[in-house]
Short mmCIF file of C-alpha atoms in Angstrom, two decimals:
data_model
loop_
_atom_site.label_atom_id
_atom_site.label_comp_id
_atom_site.label_asym_id
_atom_site.label_seq_id
_atom_site.Cartn_x
_atom_site.Cartn_y
_atom_site.Cartn_z
CA MET A 1 28.35 -9.37 6.61
CA GLN A 2 26.71 -8.18 3.39
CA PRO A 3 29.27 -7.15 0.77
CA ALA A 4 29.00 -3.56 -0.39
CA THR A 5 27.81 -3.07 -3.96
CA LYS A 6 28.46 -0.26 -6.39
CA SER A 7 26.47 2.82 -5.39
CA CYS A 8 24.43 4.84 -7.84
CA SER A 9 25.52 8.48 -8.03
CA ALA A 10 23.06 11.24 -7.18
CA SER A 11 22.81 12.26 -10.82
CA ASP A 12 22.44 8.74 -12.24
CA LEU A 13 18.90 7.50 -11.70
CA SER A 14 18.47 6.33 -15.27
CA ARG A 15 17.01 2.98 -16.30
CA GLY A 16 19.45 0.15 -15.64
CA ALA A 17 21.63 2.17 -13.26
CA PHE A 18 20.82 -0.11 -10.32
CA LYS A 19 22.66 -3.41 -10.37
CA GLY A 20 22.75 -6.18 -7.81
CA LEU A 21 19.61 -5.22 -5.88
CA PRO A 22 19.31 -7.39 -2.74
CA GLY A 23 16.63 -9.86 -3.74
CA GLN A 24 13.10 -9.71 -5.12
CA ILE A 25 11.52 -6.26 -5.40
CA VAL A 26 8.30 -5.93 -3.41
CA LEU A 27 5.96 -2.92 -3.43
CA VAL A 28 3.52 -2.64 -0.48
CA LEU A 29 0.74 -0.09 -0.97
CA GLN A 30 -1.36 1.15 1.93
CA GLY A 31 -5.02 2.18 1.73
CA GLY A 32 -5.99 5.83 1.95
CA GLY A 33 -8.43 6.97 -0.73
CA ALA A 34 -7.30 10.11 -2.53
CA LEU A 35 -3.94 9.92 -0.73
CA GLY A 36 -3.14 7.01 -3.07
CA SER A 37 -1.94 9.41 -5.76
CA TYR A 38 1.32 9.54 -3.73
CA GLN A 39 1.83 5.88 -4.66
CA VAL A 40 1.71 6.69 -8.36
CA GLY A 41 4.62 9.09 -7.95
CA VAL A 42 6.52 6.34 -6.11
CA TYR A 43 5.94 3.88 -8.94
CA GLN A 44 6.86 6.43 -11.60
CA ALA A 45 10.24 7.07 -9.96
CA LEU A 46 10.92 3.33 -9.63
CA GLN A 47 9.99 2.65 -13.24
CA GLU A 48 12.15 5.49 -14.55
CA ALA A 49 15.05 3.94 -12.64
CA GLY A 50 14.33 0.55 -14.24
CA ILE A 51 13.11 -1.02 -10.99
CA GLU A 52 9.96 -3.05 -11.62
CA PRO A 53 8.32 -4.95 -8.74
CA ASP A 54 8.33 -8.74 -8.69
CA TRP A 55 5.47 -8.70 -6.18
CA ILE A 56 2.88 -6.04 -5.35
CA VAL A 57 0.78 -6.14 -2.17
CA GLY A 58 -2.07 -3.70 -1.71
CA THR A 59 -5.07 -2.79 0.38
CA SER A 60 -7.98 -0.54 -0.63
CA ILE A 61 -6.72 2.22 -2.97
CA GLY A 62 -3.38 0.42 -2.77
CA ALA A 63 -5.05 -2.68 -4.23
CA ILE A 64 -6.51 -0.59 -7.06
CA ASN A 65 -3.13 0.95 -7.89
CA ALA A 66 -1.53 -2.48 -7.58
CA SER A 67 -4.00 -3.99 -10.06
CA LEU A 68 -3.33 -1.18 -12.53
CA ILE A 69 0.39 -2.00 -12.35
CA ALA A 70 0.16 -5.81 -12.36
CA GLY A 71 -2.65 -5.80 -14.93
CA ASN A 72 -0.73 -4.02 -17.66
CA ALA A 73 2.46 -4.49 -19.64
CA PRO A 74 5.38 -2.38 -18.27
CA GLN A 75 5.08 0.26 -21.00
CA ASP A 76 1.34 0.66 -20.29
CA ARG A 77 1.43 0.78 -16.50
CA LEU A 78 2.07 4.47 -15.95
CA PRO A 79 -0.38 5.55 -18.69
CA ARG A 80 -3.11 3.41 -17.10
CA LEU A 81 -2.38 4.87 -13.65
CA LYS A 82 -2.54 8.36 -15.12
CA GLU A 83 -5.82 7.52 -16.84
CA PHE A 84 -7.42 6.24 -13.64
CA TRP A 85 -6.37 9.26 -11.58
CA SER A 86 -7.45 11.69 -14.29
CA ARG A 87 -10.88 10.04 -14.27
CA VAL A 88 -11.35 10.28 -10.49
CA GLN A 89 -10.13 13.84 -10.02
CA SER A 90 -12.77 16.50 -9.45
CA THR A 91 -12.82 19.53 -11.69
CA TYR A 92 -13.17 23.10 -10.52
CA PRO A 93 -13.30 26.19 -12.79
CA THR A 94 -9.81 27.66 -13.20
CA TYR A 95 -10.94 31.26 -12.86
CA LEU A 96 -12.52 30.45 -9.48
CA GLN A 97 -9.26 28.95 -8.22
CA SER A 98 -7.55 32.33 -8.59
CA LEU A 99 -10.43 34.08 -6.81
CA PHE A 100 -10.81 31.54 -4.00
CA PRO A 101 -7.44 29.80 -3.34
CA GLY A 102 -7.87 26.46 -1.61
CA PHE A 103 -11.60 26.30 -2.25
CA ASP A 104 -11.06 23.51 -4.79
CA ARG A 105 -10.33 21.12 -1.91
CA LYS A 106 -13.59 21.99 -0.18
CA TRP A 107 -15.41 21.78 -3.51
CA SER A 108 -13.91 18.32 -4.07
CA TYR A 109 -14.95 17.16 -0.60
CA TRP A 110 -18.57 18.30 -0.76
CA THR A 111 -19.17 17.25 -4.37
CA THR A 112 -17.64 13.85 -3.66
CA LEU A 113 -19.91 13.34 -0.65
CA ALA A 114 -22.99 14.55 -2.52
CA ARG A 115 -22.48 13.05 -5.97
CA GLY A 116 -19.69 10.53 -5.58
CA ILE A 117 -17.22 10.06 -8.44
CA SER A 118 -18.89 8.90 -11.63
CA CYS A 119 -16.25 6.30 -12.55
CA PHE A 120 -15.68 5.12 -8.96
CA PHE A 121 -18.78 5.28 -6.74
CA THR A 122 -22.18 6.93 -6.80
CA PRO A 123 -24.83 7.49 -4.10
CA ASN A 124 -27.18 4.72 -3.06
CA PRO A 125 -30.49 6.59 -2.46
CA LEU A 126 -32.05 3.65 -0.60
CA ALA A 127 -29.40 3.97 2.14
CA HIS A 128 -31.08 7.20 3.24
CA PHE A 129 -34.47 5.59 3.87
CA GLY A 130 -33.44 4.93 7.47
CA GLU A 131 -30.94 2.84 9.41
CA GLY A 132 -33.34 -0.09 9.56
CA PHE A 133 -34.26 -0.14 5.88
CA PRO A 134 -33.62 -3.63 4.41
CA LEU A 135 -30.96 -2.93 1.78
CA GLY A 136 -29.70 -6.50 1.60
CA ALA A 137 -26.18 -7.61 2.50
CA ASP A 138 -24.71 -6.92 -0.94
CA GLN A 139 -26.07 -3.35 -1.13
CA ALA A 140 -25.53 -2.20 2.46
CA GLY A 141 -23.57 1.00 1.88
CA PHE A 142 -24.16 4.71 1.32
CA TYR A 143 -22.72 4.38 -2.20
CA THR A 144 -22.55 1.76 -4.90
CA THR A 145 -19.17 0.83 -6.38
CA ALA A 146 -20.60 -0.58 -9.62
CA PRO A 147 -18.84 2.19 -11.60
CA LEU A 148 -15.48 1.03 -10.25
CA GLU A 149 -16.10 -2.45 -11.63
CA LYS A 150 -16.60 -0.97 -15.09
CA THR A 151 -13.54 1.29 -14.80
CA LEU A 152 -11.23 -1.51 -13.71
CA GLY A 153 -12.63 -3.71 -16.46
CA GLU A 154 -11.50 -1.09 -18.98
CA LEU A 155 -8.06 -0.41 -17.49
CA VAL A 156 -6.90 -3.76 -16.04
CA ASP A 157 -6.09 -7.00 -17.89
CA PHE A 158 -6.88 -9.73 -15.37
CA ASP A 159 -5.61 -12.46 -17.71
CA LEU A 160 -2.23 -10.75 -17.49
CA ILE A 161 -2.47 -10.56 -13.68
CA ASN A 162 -3.12 -14.28 -13.49
CA GLN A 163 0.03 -15.05 -15.43
CA GLY A 164 1.72 -14.23 -12.14
CA THR A 165 4.38 -11.70 -13.21
CA PRO A 166 4.39 -9.60 -11.16
CA ARG A 167 2.71 -11.48 -8.35
CA LEU A 168 -0.29 -9.62 -6.92
CA THR A 169 -1.74 -9.92 -3.41
CA VAL A 170 -4.67 -7.89 -2.06
CA GLY A 171 -6.06 -7.88 1.47
CA ALA A 172 -9.72 -7.97 2.52
CA ALA A 173 -11.61 -8.43 5.79
CA HIS A 174 -13.98 -11.40 5.98
CA VAL A 175 -17.25 -9.91 7.25
CA ARG A 176 -18.58 -12.92 9.19
CA THR A 177 -15.36 -13.92 10.98
CA SER A 178 -13.35 -10.66 11.21
CA GLN A 179 -10.40 -12.54 9.72
CA MET A 180 -7.89 -10.95 7.35
CA THR A 181 -7.86 -12.71 3.97
CA TYR A 182 -5.17 -12.32 1.32
CA PHE A 183 -6.13 -13.06 -2.26
CA ASP A 184 -2.90 -14.01 -4.01
CA SER A 185 -2.36 -14.58 -7.73
CA ARG A 186 0.14 -17.31 -6.78
CA HIS A 187 -2.63 -19.34 -5.16
CA CYS A 188 -5.89 -18.39 -6.88
CA ARG A 189 -7.24 -16.71 -9.99
CA LEU A 190 -7.97 -13.03 -9.33
CA ASP A 191 -10.70 -10.96 -10.92
CA VAL A 192 -12.23 -7.52 -10.44
CA LYS A 193 -14.26 -8.67 -7.41
CA HIS A 194 -11.10 -9.35 -5.40
CA ILE A 195 -9.86 -5.79 -6.00
CA MET A 196 -13.24 -4.28 -5.18
CA ALA A 197 -13.49 -6.36 -1.99
CA SER A 198 -10.16 -4.98 -0.83
CA GLY A 199 -11.54 -1.44 -1.21
CA ALA A 200 -15.06 -1.94 0.18
CA LEU A 201 -14.73 0.43 3.14
CA PRO A 202 -17.88 0.46 5.33
CA PRO A 203 -20.24 2.17 5.85
CA ALA A 204 -19.59 4.15 2.65
CA PHE A 205 -19.21 1.10 0.41
CA PRO A 206 -21.10 -2.19 0.55
CA PRO A 207 -19.24 -5.46 1.03
CA VAL A 208 -18.25 -7.46 -2.04
CA ARG A 209 -19.02 -11.14 -2.40
CA VAL A 210 -16.19 -13.45 -3.42
CA ASP A 211 -16.80 -17.20 -3.69
CA GLY A 212 -20.07 -16.79 -1.79
CA GLU A 213 -18.56 -14.84 1.13
CA LEU A 214 -18.76 -11.12 1.89
CA TYR A 215 -15.62 -9.00 2.35
CA TRP A 216 -14.92 -5.46 3.48
CA ASP A 217 -11.88 -3.25 2.99
CA GLY A 218 -8.76 -4.95 4.33
CA GLY A 219 -7.65 -1.65 5.85
CA ILE A 220 -10.00 -2.07 8.80
CA LEU A 221 -7.79 -4.98 9.96
CA SER A 222 -4.36 -4.38 8.40
CA ASN A 223 -3.90 -1.27 6.29
CA THR A 224 -0.17 -1.87 5.74
CA PRO A 225 -0.02 -5.56 4.84
CA THR A 226 3.75 -5.96 5.13
CA GLU A 227 3.24 -9.08 7.24
CA VAL A 228 2.13 -11.10 4.21
CA VAL A 229 5.62 -10.61 2.74
CA LEU A 230 7.48 -11.30 5.98
CA ASP A 231 5.44 -14.48 6.59
CA ASP A 232 5.76 -15.77 3.03
CA ASN A 233 6.97 -19.30 2.48
CA PRO A 234 9.50 -19.99 1.11
CA ARG A 235 11.19 -16.81 2.30
CA LYS A 236 13.35 -14.88 -0.14
CA ASP A 237 15.90 -12.10 0.08
CA SER A 238 13.83 -9.00 -0.58
CA LEU A 239 13.94 -5.25 -1.08
CA ILE A 240 10.53 -4.09 0.15
CA PHE A 241 9.28 -0.58 -0.56
CA THR A 242 6.42 0.12 1.86
CA VAL A 243 4.39 3.19 0.92
CA HIS A 244 2.66 4.82 3.90
CA LEU A 245 -0.17 7.29 3.39
CA TRP A 246 -1.00 7.94 7.05
CA ASN A 247 1.38 9.44 9.59
CA PRO A 248 2.04 7.04 12.50
CA VAL A 249 3.50 9.94 14.54
CA GLY A 250 1.82 13.30 15.00
CA ALA A 251 1.27 16.22 17.33
CA GLU A 252 -1.29 16.24 20.14
CA PRO A 253 -4.61 17.53 18.75
CA THR A 254 -6.05 20.69 20.29
CA THR A 255 -9.21 21.16 18.20
CA MET A 256 -11.96 18.79 17.10
CA ALA A 257 -10.75 19.08 13.50
CA GLU A 258 -7.28 18.00 14.65
CA VAL A 259 -8.81 15.17 16.68
CA LEU A 260 -10.63 13.84 13.60
CA ASN A 261 -7.47 14.14 11.49
CA ARG A 262 -5.22 12.45 14.07
CA HIS A 263 -7.79 9.72 14.68
CA LYS A 264 -7.64 8.68 11.03
CA ASP A 265 -3.82 8.70 11.05
CA VAL A 266 -3.75 6.49 14.17
CA GLN A 267 -6.47 4.16 12.88
CA TYR A 268 -5.06 3.58 9.42
CA SER A 269 -1.33 3.60 10.14
CA SER A 270 -2.41 0.19 11.44
CA ARG A 271 0.11 -1.27 13.91
CA VAL A 272 3.03 -0.83 11.52
CA ALA A 273 5.73 -0.35 14.16
CA SER A 274 4.64 -3.27 16.38
CA GLN A 275 4.32 -5.60 13.39
CA ILE A 276 7.81 -4.85 12.14
CA THR A 277 9.32 -5.10 15.64
CA HIS A 278 7.75 -8.54 16.07
CA HIS A 279 9.05 -9.74 12.73
CA GLU A 280 12.53 -8.31 13.38
CA GLN A 281 12.72 -10.42 16.54
CA THR A 282 11.39 -13.53 14.82
CA HIS A 283 13.74 -13.30 11.86
CA ARG A 284 16.69 -12.61 14.17
CA LEU A 285 15.92 -15.86 15.98
CA ARG A 286 15.87 -17.67 12.63
CA HIS A 287 19.37 -16.37 11.93
CA VAL A 288 20.49 -17.33 15.45
CA ILE A 289 19.31 -20.91 14.85
CA ASN A 290 21.23 -20.95 11.60
CA GLU A 291 24.41 -19.79 13.35
CA LEU A 292 24.01 -22.33 16.17
CA ALA A 293 23.84 -25.16 13.64
CA ALA A 294 27.51 -24.59 12.85
CA TYR A 295 28.40 -25.65 16.41
CA LEU A 296 26.66 -29.03 16.19
CA PRO A 297 28.69 -32.14 15.35
CA PRO A 298 27.75 -34.04 12.17
CA SER A 299 26.39 -36.91 14.27
CA GLU A 300 23.73 -34.59 15.72
CA LEU A 301 22.82 -32.89 12.46
CA GLY A 302 21.52 -36.17 11.02
CA LYS A 303 18.95 -36.77 13.76
CA PRO A 304 15.31 -36.22 12.67
CA GLU A 305 14.44 -34.12 15.72
CA VAL A 306 17.47 -31.89 15.11
CA ARG A 307 16.57 -31.48 11.43
CA GLU A 308 13.05 -30.49 12.51
CA MET A 309 14.40 -27.77 14.81
CA LEU A 310 16.85 -26.53 12.19
CA SER A 311 14.00 -26.17 9.69
CA TYR A 312 13.11 -22.94 11.54
CA ALA A 313 16.47 -21.46 10.59
CA CYS A 314 16.78 -18.91 7.81
CA GLN A 315 19.55 -17.04 6.00
CA THR A 316 17.39 -14.60 4.05
CA ARG A 317 17.57 -10.84 4.56
CA MET A 318 14.73 -8.43 3.92
CA HIS A 319 15.35 -4.70 3.58
CA ILE A 320 12.24 -2.62 4.32
CA VAL A 321 12.41 0.88 2.86
CA GLN A 322 9.68 3.16 4.20
CA LEU A 323 8.21 5.98 2.15
CA LEU A 324 5.89 8.34 4.02
CA ALA A 325 3.42 10.68 2.32
CA PRO A 326 3.78 14.22 3.65
CA GLN A 327 1.14 16.23 5.44
CA LEU A 328 0.32 18.90 2.88
CA ALA A 329 -0.54 22.47 3.83
CA HIS A 330 -4.20 22.73 4.85
CA ASP A 331 -4.57 18.94 5.12
CA ASP A 332 -7.31 17.93 7.54
CA TYR A 333 -9.58 14.98 8.25
CA THR A 334 -11.04 15.21 4.73
CA LYS A 335 -7.67 14.60 3.05
CA ASP A 336 -8.54 11.05 1.96
CA VAL A 337 -11.53 12.47 0.04
CA ASP A 338 -9.48 15.25 -1.57
CA PHE A 339 -9.72 14.23 -5.21
CA SER A 340 -9.04 17.78 -6.35
CA SER A 341 -6.56 18.13 -9.19
CA THR A 342 -4.33 20.18 -6.87
CA GLY A 343 -4.31 17.54 -4.14
CA ILE A 344 -3.67 14.69 -6.58
CA ARG A 345 -0.85 16.58 -8.30
CA HIS A 346 0.90 17.60 -5.09
CA ARG A 347 0.83 14.09 -3.63
CA TRP A 348 1.96 12.54 -6.90
CA GLU A 349 4.90 14.96 -7.06
CA ALA A 350 5.78 14.25 -3.42
CA GLY A 351 5.84 10.49 -4.02
CA TYR A 352 8.06 10.97 -7.04
CA ALA A 353 10.50 13.28 -5.23
CA ASP A 354 10.66 11.13 -2.07
CA THR A 355 11.38 7.97 -4.05
CA ARG A 356 14.11 9.59 -6.12
CA ALA A 357 15.70 10.77 -2.87
CA VAL A 358 15.61 7.20 -1.49
CA LEU A 359 17.12 5.78 -4.68
CA ARG A 360 19.97 8.27 -4.47
CA ARG A 361 20.71 7.18 -0.88
CA GLU A 362 20.49 3.42 -1.61
CA PRO A 363 20.10 2.63 2.11
CA TRP A 364 20.21 -1.12 1.42
CA VAL A 365 23.88 -0.87 0.35
CA GLY A 366 26.48 -1.52 3.05
CA GLN A 367 27.34 -3.90 5.86
CA PHE A 368 24.71 -5.09 8.32
CA ASP A 369 24.51 -7.24 11.44
CA PRO A 370 24.69 -10.85 10.16
CA LEU A 371 21.99 -11.85 12.67
CA SER A 372 19.52 -9.26 11.33
CA GLY A 373 17.03 -10.93 9.03
CA ILE A 374 15.10 -7.68 8.65
CA VAL A 375 16.75 -4.30 8.15
CA LEU A 376 14.40 -1.35 8.51
CA HIS A 377 15.20 1.89 6.70
CA GLU A 378 12.79 4.43 8.15
CA ALA A 379 11.62 7.44 6.20
CA PRO A 380 13.57 10.55 7.31
CA GLU A 381 10.25 12.32 7.87
CA TYR A 382 9.18 9.60 10.30
CA LYS A 383 12.43 9.88 12.24
CA ALA A 384 12.04 13.64 12.46
CA LEU A 385 8.46 13.39 13.70
CA ALA A 386 9.35 10.72 16.26
CA ALA A 387 12.21 12.86 17.62
CA GLU A 388 9.99 15.88 18.30
#
């Protein structure tokens, strides 16, 4: 059994209040466009509590946020995140907001589609010459993401990323083979192209070429890349904060708008439950093997074939803490393109509040089944939705 550690009181979330955290700190950031501002609130709450990630894994907007964290010194991380999100937010005259409440979201949606976001992506006029127009593999998208390359170059220090602290991993889909690829600062030198490849969502954005190969947004294959942590070798005790932007559970849609909204949630929540269930079973078997070894006599333990079988054993424990972005009032299928200042602020505040609530609960503290290699702490919102 895991020994209980000192719990942090509800009022004490100050820096350094958390002692004896159960292993390396991992932050897993899902893709979801404008919904990614929720992740900034999550990081802000963690940083204020003195909890900095040892490893960050991201896809799409999660990869961009991850690079802004890993590519800056701790004191500069939140300012750089704030700078990026202030650059991408759409502006709408204040006096019109009071006259037309909620219209800023529609304004953000239509202006983003028509003009793009100047520091992120801008329209590719040639893409409208017809479906068969020869754009070339590297330009085949409705927008160009060249502005993002410039923005990340200004806000991210890739030399710092490649020092490996924190470790950074971003996921991308290999266009030719449909295989998920993880670019990992532990294994290769990362640059801006790796981050852009992770966020190259077709057909809006063109693929990005890395080492001669084209890649699309990793979210089309695995939008919540928790598996890269659970499959890591060597395995380590870990406290994994997984930040979900899409609701895996939702009501039955009754209108076409609800169908489009639910379709995105289903598509991009991306097999989270089945992945974790599979890994829970696998890691439990690793612990079972470890326990069975205690029943073998020393004469058997020395045999090569026995040592080979025991190599599959494991004693590590991974706590997965889920954080789930809320469905805001008036959210619809355009929510991932809602770069309005209101939408960004509300999601940021929600991520901050949800994370502070999790830190107060400290769900990883207590006694757990010794055979459980993975302990899942579901977001309360997810439990409530699943129970309905």
